[in-house]
Amino acid sequence: MPPYLPPPGLDAGADLVADKGKKAPTDRRRFLQGSSALAGGAVAATLAGPARAAGEALPVPAWTRTQGRPAAGPYGQPSGFEGRVIRRVREGAQPPFPTAASSLTPLADIFGTITPNGLVFERHHAGIPDIDPEQHRLVIHGLVERPLSFSLNDLLRFPAVSRVHFLECAGNSGSEWRPARKLTVQSLHGLLSCCEWTGVSLGTLLQEVGVAPEAKWLLAEGADAAAMTRSVPLDKALDDALIVYAQNGEMLRPEQGYPLRLLLPGWEGNISVKWLRRLKLGTAPWQSRQETSKYTDLLPDGTSRQFSFVLDVKSVITGPSGGQTLKSRGRQQITGLAWSGHGRIRRVDVSIDGGRNWEEAVLQTPVLDRALTRFSLPWLWDGSPAVLQSRAVDSRGNVQPTRSQLIAARGTESAYHYNGIQSWQVLPSGEVHNVHI
Ligand SMILES: Nc1nc2c(c(=O)[nH]1)N[C@H]1C(S)=C(S)[C@@H](COP(=O)(O)O)O[C@H]1N2
Ligand SMILES: [Mo]
C-alpha cells in the first residue's frame, strides 16, 4: 500500500488560524479577548493551536502496521484510554449508611446533551434492588373504577412514547448554599443527566383504570427497601408523566429503576420514583417522609416551602471548570449545559469578567423542552485572570439568579433547589477553581 500523502495545501490550517488572529478584531472578538483588550497582533503571538503538519509522508504508527482486535464482544465498552471518565462519589461525602448513597455524572467529560447510560448519576435511598421483570407488577388502585395490575409485558403492548428529558436531583449543587470549598463541576453539579426515555403515558394507563371524579393525587411507591413514596398531583400525572421502561435505546439500567420507573418531566428527581410498583389514587397528598422532612426548603422567616416540584432555570459551564488547568493561552472553548423545568432554554449568556459584561452563547440545536441544552462560546484567553459565568433564560422568560440574589430570596438554611449562577475563577497559571463572588 502506498504511504498516505496529504493533498497539497492540507496543512495550511495553521496559517489560517494565525492569519485570523492578525485581522482587526470585531467587537465580539474584542469582548472575548478579556478585560485587558489586546491588539490583534498580540493575540496572534500568544495563540497556541494545532502543530504545523509536515508536508511529507506521515509516519505509520504501530496500530496501523498490525491487524486490530476482532469484534469487541457482546456489549461494547469505552476505549481503555477513557478510564478516568467515571461516575464518582462527591468529594468528602459521608453517606449515613452504605446503600443510602449517590454517584455523580462526570459533566466535564461528556459531550452534546445525552448522558451515556453508564454515566447517569445515581441516587439510592436503600441500594439497588435486583428485580425479576417476570415477577414485577405495577398496581394502579385507590379511587379508580377498575384497579389493575400491569406486568412489563402488558405495558410493552401500549403505544410507546420516547422523549428526551433532563433528570436533576433537588439536592444538586446543594454545597453552593455553603461557603465554597474547592470542588469539580462533577462534585458540585453532577446530580444531573439527560436521557431519551421510552415508556407509556401515565394518562393512557389512567384511562384504562378509570379515574374517580374525587381523585386529586396519586401515591407513587417504589419496590426498593426504602419503599420510596411521593404524592403526585393528578394534573401532572395526566399531563406528561411517563411510566418508563427504557433509556437511550435499551431497557432501564438496574440503578435507574429496572424494570419500571415514573418520570415527571422538569420536576425534582426525587419524585421520579424508581422500581415503581404502585400508584394509588386519593384526594390529598400523603405527607410522606420525602415531602415533609426531606425535599422541603426552610425559608428565612422560619416557614418551609413544600411541594416545590418544578426545577428552576439553571446552567453551568462544564469547561473550563473546577480542577481543570488551561494548558496555554489563546483559543479556548467555553461550553456548558443549561436546562429549565419550565420549558425550553431561550438563551444563555456568558461572562468572563464575573458578570460585568455578557455575550450570548451559541445553543446546540435542536433545543428541546425540559432537556439539557448545550451552549458554547469561543474565547481567546490572554492569560489574565478571569471569572467565568453562565446565565440561562428559559422560554417563560425566567432568568437564572446570581448566588446573592438567590440567597436574598431564600436564605442559607436550604439544602435543595439551588439554581444560582456558578463562578469559575481562571488564574494566570491556567488553574480553574470554583469561587463565590
Ligand atoms: N424507589 C426509589 N426511587 C427513587 C429514589 C430511591 O432511592 N428509591 N431516589 C430518588 C431520587 S432522590 C432521585 S434524585 C432520582 C435519581 O434517579 P437516578 O438514580 O436514575 O439518577 O430517583 C428518585 N427515585
Ligand atoms: Mo434526589
PDB file of N, CA, C and O in Angstrom, residues 316-348:
ATOM      1  N   VAL A 316     -24.667  25.724  33.828  1.00  0.00           N
ATOM      2  CA  VAL A 316     -23.322  25.671  34.408  1.00  0.00           C
ATOM      3  C   VAL A 316     -22.308  25.477  33.276  1.00  0.00           C
ATOM      4  O   VAL A 316     -22.569  24.737  32.324  1.00  0.00           O
ATOM      5  N   ILE A 317     -21.203  26.202  33.389  1.00  0.00           N
ATOM      6  CA  ILE A 317     -20.095  25.990  32.455  1.00  0.00           C
ATOM      7  C   ILE A 317     -19.376  24.719  32.898  1.00  0.00           C
ATOM      8  O   ILE A 317     -18.984  24.598  34.059  1.00  0.00           O
ATOM      9  N   THR A 318     -19.242  23.764  31.973  1.00  0.00           N
ATOM     10  CA  THR A 318     -18.584  22.499  32.318  1.00  0.00           C
ATOM     11  C   THR A 318     -17.115  22.510  31.892  1.00  0.00           C
ATOM     12  O   THR A 318     -16.331  21.675  32.317  1.00  0.00           O
ATOM     13  N   GLY A 319     -16.764  23.432  30.991  1.00  0.00           N
ATOM     14  CA  GLY A 319     -15.373  23.563  30.582  1.00  0.00           C
ATOM     15  C   GLY A 319     -15.135  24.990  30.082  1.00  0.00           C
ATOM     16  O   GLY A 319     -15.918  25.476  29.272  1.00  0.00           O
ATOM     17  N   PRO A 320     -14.129  25.709  30.598  1.00  0.00           N
ATOM     18  CA  PRO A 320     -13.265  25.312  31.706  1.00  0.00           C
ATOM     19  C   PRO A 320     -14.043  25.277  33.025  1.00  0.00           C
ATOM     20  O   PRO A 320     -14.922  26.111  33.231  1.00  0.00           O
ATOM     21  N   SER A 321     -13.693  24.316  33.885  1.00  0.00           N
ATOM     22  CA  SER A 321     -14.388  24.202  35.169  1.00  0.00           C
ATOM     23  C   SER A 321     -13.418  23.730  36.240  1.00  0.00           C
ATOM     24  O   SER A 321     -12.277  23.343  35.936  1.00  0.00           O
ATOM     25  N   GLY A 322     -13.893  23.738  37.486  1.00  0.00           N
ATOM     26  CA  GLY A 322     -13.063  23.492  38.672  1.00  0.00           C
ATOM     27  C   GLY A 322     -12.173  22.266  38.554  1.00  0.00           C
ATOM     28  O   GLY A 322     -12.628  21.195  38.172  1.00  0.00           O
ATOM     29  N   GLY A 323     -10.910  22.452  38.897  1.00  0.00           N
ATOM     30  CA  GLY A 323      -9.957  21.342  38.883  1.00  0.00           C
ATOM     31  C   GLY A 323      -9.213  21.206  37.565  1.00  0.00           C
ATOM     32  O   GLY A 323      -8.205  20.511  37.503  1.00  0.00           O
ATOM     33  N   GLN A 324      -9.711  21.882  36.516  1.00  0.00           N
ATOM     34  CA  GLN A 324      -9.004  21.819  35.233  1.00  0.00           C
ATOM     35  C   GLN A 324      -7.890  22.869  35.210  1.00  0.00           C
ATOM     36  O   GLN A 324      -7.893  23.809  35.998  1.00  0.00           O
ATOM     37  N   THR A 325      -6.959  22.695  34.283  1.00  0.00           N
ATOM     38  CA  THR A 325      -5.907  23.694  34.070  1.00  0.00           C
ATOM     39  C   THR A 325      -5.822  23.998  32.584  1.00  0.00           C
ATOM     40  O   THR A 325      -5.690  23.068  31.780  1.00  0.00           O
ATOM     41  N   LEU A 326      -5.930  25.273  32.222  1.00  0.00           N
ATOM     42  CA  LEU A 326      -5.763  25.663  30.813  1.00  0.00           C
ATOM     43  C   LEU A 326      -4.288  25.510  30.467  1.00  0.00           C
ATOM     44  O   LEU A 326      -3.423  26.048  31.159  1.00  0.00           O
ATOM     45  N   LYS A 327      -4.021  24.777  29.418  1.00  0.00           N
ATOM     46  CA  LYS A 327      -2.627  24.415  29.103  1.00  0.00           C
ATOM     47  C   LYS A 327      -1.883  25.563  28.427  1.00  0.00           C
ATOM     48  O   LYS A 327      -0.675  25.670  28.529  1.00  0.00           O
ATOM     49  N   SER A 328      -2.601  26.412  27.684  1.00  0.00           N
ATOM     50  CA  SER A 328      -1.916  27.517  27.008  1.00  0.00           C
ATOM     51  C   SER A 328      -2.903  28.651  26.779  1.00  0.00           C
ATOM     52  O   SER A 328      -4.119  28.455  26.809  1.00  0.00           O
ATOM     53  N   ARG A 329      -2.338  29.828  26.512  1.00  0.00           N
ATOM     54  CA  ARG A 329      -3.182  30.976  26.152  1.00  0.00           C
ATOM     55  C   ARG A 329      -3.773  30.760  24.770  1.00  0.00           C
ATOM     56  O   ARG A 329      -3.420  29.820  24.081  1.00  0.00           O
ATOM     57  N   GLY A 330      -4.626  31.689  24.372  1.00  0.00           N
ATOM     58  CA  GLY A 330      -5.172  31.611  23.018  1.00  0.00           C
ATOM     59  C   GLY A 330      -6.503  30.914  22.998  1.00  0.00           C
ATOM     60  O   GLY A 330      -7.300  31.028  23.935  1.00  0.00           O
ATOM     61  N   ARG A 331      -6.732  30.168  21.930  1.00  0.00           N
ATOM     62  CA  ARG A 331      -8.052  29.623  21.643  1.00  0.00           C
ATOM     63  C   ARG A 331      -8.542  28.672  22.743  1.00  0.00           C
ATOM     64  O   ARG A 331      -7.890  27.699  23.088  1.00  0.00           O
ATOM     65  N   GLN A 332      -9.704  28.994  23.292  1.00  0.00           N
ATOM     66  CA  GLN A 332     -10.382  28.123  24.260  1.00  0.00           C
ATOM     67  C   GLN A 332     -11.821  27.985  23.809  1.00  0.00           C
ATOM     68  O   GLN A 332     -12.328  28.808  23.055  1.00  0.00           O
ATOM     69  N   GLN A 333     -12.485  26.973  24.299  1.00  0.00           N
ATOM     70  CA  GLN A 333     -13.913  26.871  24.087  1.00  0.00           C
ATOM     71  C   GLN A 333     -14.611  26.854  25.439  1.00  0.00           C
ATOM     72  O   GLN A 333     -14.369  25.965  26.243  1.00  0.00           O
ATOM     73  N   ILE A 334     -15.443  27.860  25.651  1.00  0.00           N
ATOM     74  CA  ILE A 334     -16.274  27.835  26.861  1.00  0.00           C
ATOM     75  C   ILE A 334     -17.522  27.051  26.496  1.00  0.00           C
ATOM     76  O   ILE A 334     -18.191  27.360  25.509  1.00  0.00           O
ATOM     77  N   THR A 335     -17.826  26.009  27.263  1.00  0.00           N
ATOM     78  CA  THR A 335     -19.009  25.207  26.940  1.00  0.00           C
ATOM     79  C   THR A 335     -19.694  24.773  28.221  1.00  0.00           C
ATOM     80  O   THR A 335     -19.078  24.732  29.292  1.00  0.00           O
ATOM     81  N   GLY A 336     -20.979  24.469  28.121  1.00  0.00           N
ATOM     82  CA  GLY A 336     -21.710  24.050  29.304  1.00  0.00           C
ATOM     83  C   GLY A 336     -23.104  23.590  28.969  1.00  0.00           C
ATOM     84  O   GLY A 336     -23.448  23.380  27.797  1.00  0.00           O
ATOM     85  N   LEU A 337     -23.904  23.418  30.020  1.00  0.00           N
ATOM     86  CA  LEU A 337     -25.257  22.887  29.878  1.00  0.00           C
ATOM     87  C   LEU A 337     -26.247  23.822  30.560  1.00  0.00           C
ATOM     88  O   LEU A 337     -25.946  24.399  31.605  1.00  0.00           O
ATOM     89  N   ALA A 338     -27.422  23.955  29.938  1.00  0.00           N
ATOM     90  CA  ALA A 338     -28.492  24.775  30.502  1.00  0.00           C
ATOM     91  C   ALA A 338     -29.784  23.971  30.453  1.00  0.00           C
ATOM     92  O   ALA A 338     -29.957  23.131  29.571  1.00  0.00           O
ATOM     93  N   TRP A 339     -30.671  24.237  31.416  1.00  0.00           N
ATOM     94  CA  TRP A 339     -31.931  23.498  31.458  1.00  0.00           C
ATOM     95  C   TRP A 339     -32.941  24.245  32.317  1.00  0.00           C
ATOM     96  O   TRP A 339     -32.573  25.101  33.118  1.00  0.00           O
ATOM     97  N   SER A 340     -34.218  23.914  32.133  1.00  0.00           N
ATOM     98  CA  SER A 340     -35.271  24.513  32.943  1.00  0.00           C
ATOM     99  C   SER A 340     -36.448  23.558  33.020  1.00  0.00           C
ATOM    100  O   SER A 340     -36.838  22.980  32.005  1.00  0.00           O
ATOM    101  N   GLY A 341     -36.996  23.415  34.209  1.00  0.00           N
ATOM    102  CA  GLY A 341     -38.201  22.599  34.388  1.00  0.00           C
ATOM    103  C   GLY A 341     -39.442  23.293  33.867  1.00  0.00           C
ATOM    104  O   GLY A 341     -40.518  22.694  33.821  1.00  0.00           O
ATOM    105  N   HIS A 342     -39.307  24.575  33.473  1.00  0.00           N
ATOM    106  CA  HIS A 342     -40.466  25.338  32.995  1.00  0.00           C
ATOM    107  C   HIS A 342     -40.630  25.268  31.482  1.00  0.00           C
ATOM    108  O   HIS A 342     -41.611  25.776  30.958  1.00  0.00           O
ATOM    109  N   GLY A 343     -39.646  24.744  30.762  1.00  0.00           N
ATOM    110  CA  GLY A 343     -39.798  24.705  29.302  1.00  0.00           C
ATOM    111  C   GLY A 343     -38.459  24.599  28.609  1.00  0.00           C
ATOM    112  O   GLY A 343     -37.557  23.891  29.063  1.00  0.00           O
ATOM    113  N   ARG A 344     -38.331  25.334  27.492  1.00  0.00           N
ATOM    114  CA  ARG A 344     -37.093  25.301  26.706  1.00  0.00           C
ATOM    115  C   ARG A 344     -36.123  26.382  27.181  1.00  0.00           C
ATOM    116  O   ARG A 344     -36.542  27.371  27.800  1.00  0.00           O
ATOM    117  N   ILE A 345     -34.862  26.211  26.819  1.00  0.00           N
ATOM    118  CA  ILE A 345     -33.877  27.272  27.042  1.00  0.00           C
ATOM    119  C   ILE A 345     -33.988  28.263  25.886  1.00  0.00           C
ATOM    120  O   ILE A 345     -33.992  27.862  24.717  1.00  0.00           O
ATOM    121  N   ARG A 346     -34.130  29.536  26.209  1.00  0.00           N
ATOM    122  CA  ARG A 346     -34.231  30.569  25.162  1.00  0.00           C
ATOM    123  C   ARG A 346     -32.862  31.129  24.819  1.00  0.00           C
ATOM    124  O   ARG A 346     -32.526  31.339  23.673  1.00  0.00           O
ATOM    125  N   ARG A 347     -32.062  31.438  25.832  1.00  0.00           N
ATOM    126  CA  ARG A 347     -30.708  31.926  25.579  1.00  0.00           C
ATOM    127  C   ARG A 347     -29.819  31.688  26.792  1.00  0.00           C
ATOM    128  O   ARG A 347     -30.302  31.501  27.912  1.00  0.00           O
ATOM    129  N   VAL A 348     -28.528  31.676  26.515  1.00  0.00           N
ATOM    130  CA  VAL A 348     -27.537  31.588  27.590  1.00  0.00           C
ATOM    131  C   VAL A 348     -26.507  32.675  27.326  1.00  0.00           C
ATOM    132  O   VAL A 348     -26.020  32.814  26.199  1.00  0.00           O
TER     133      VAL A 348
END
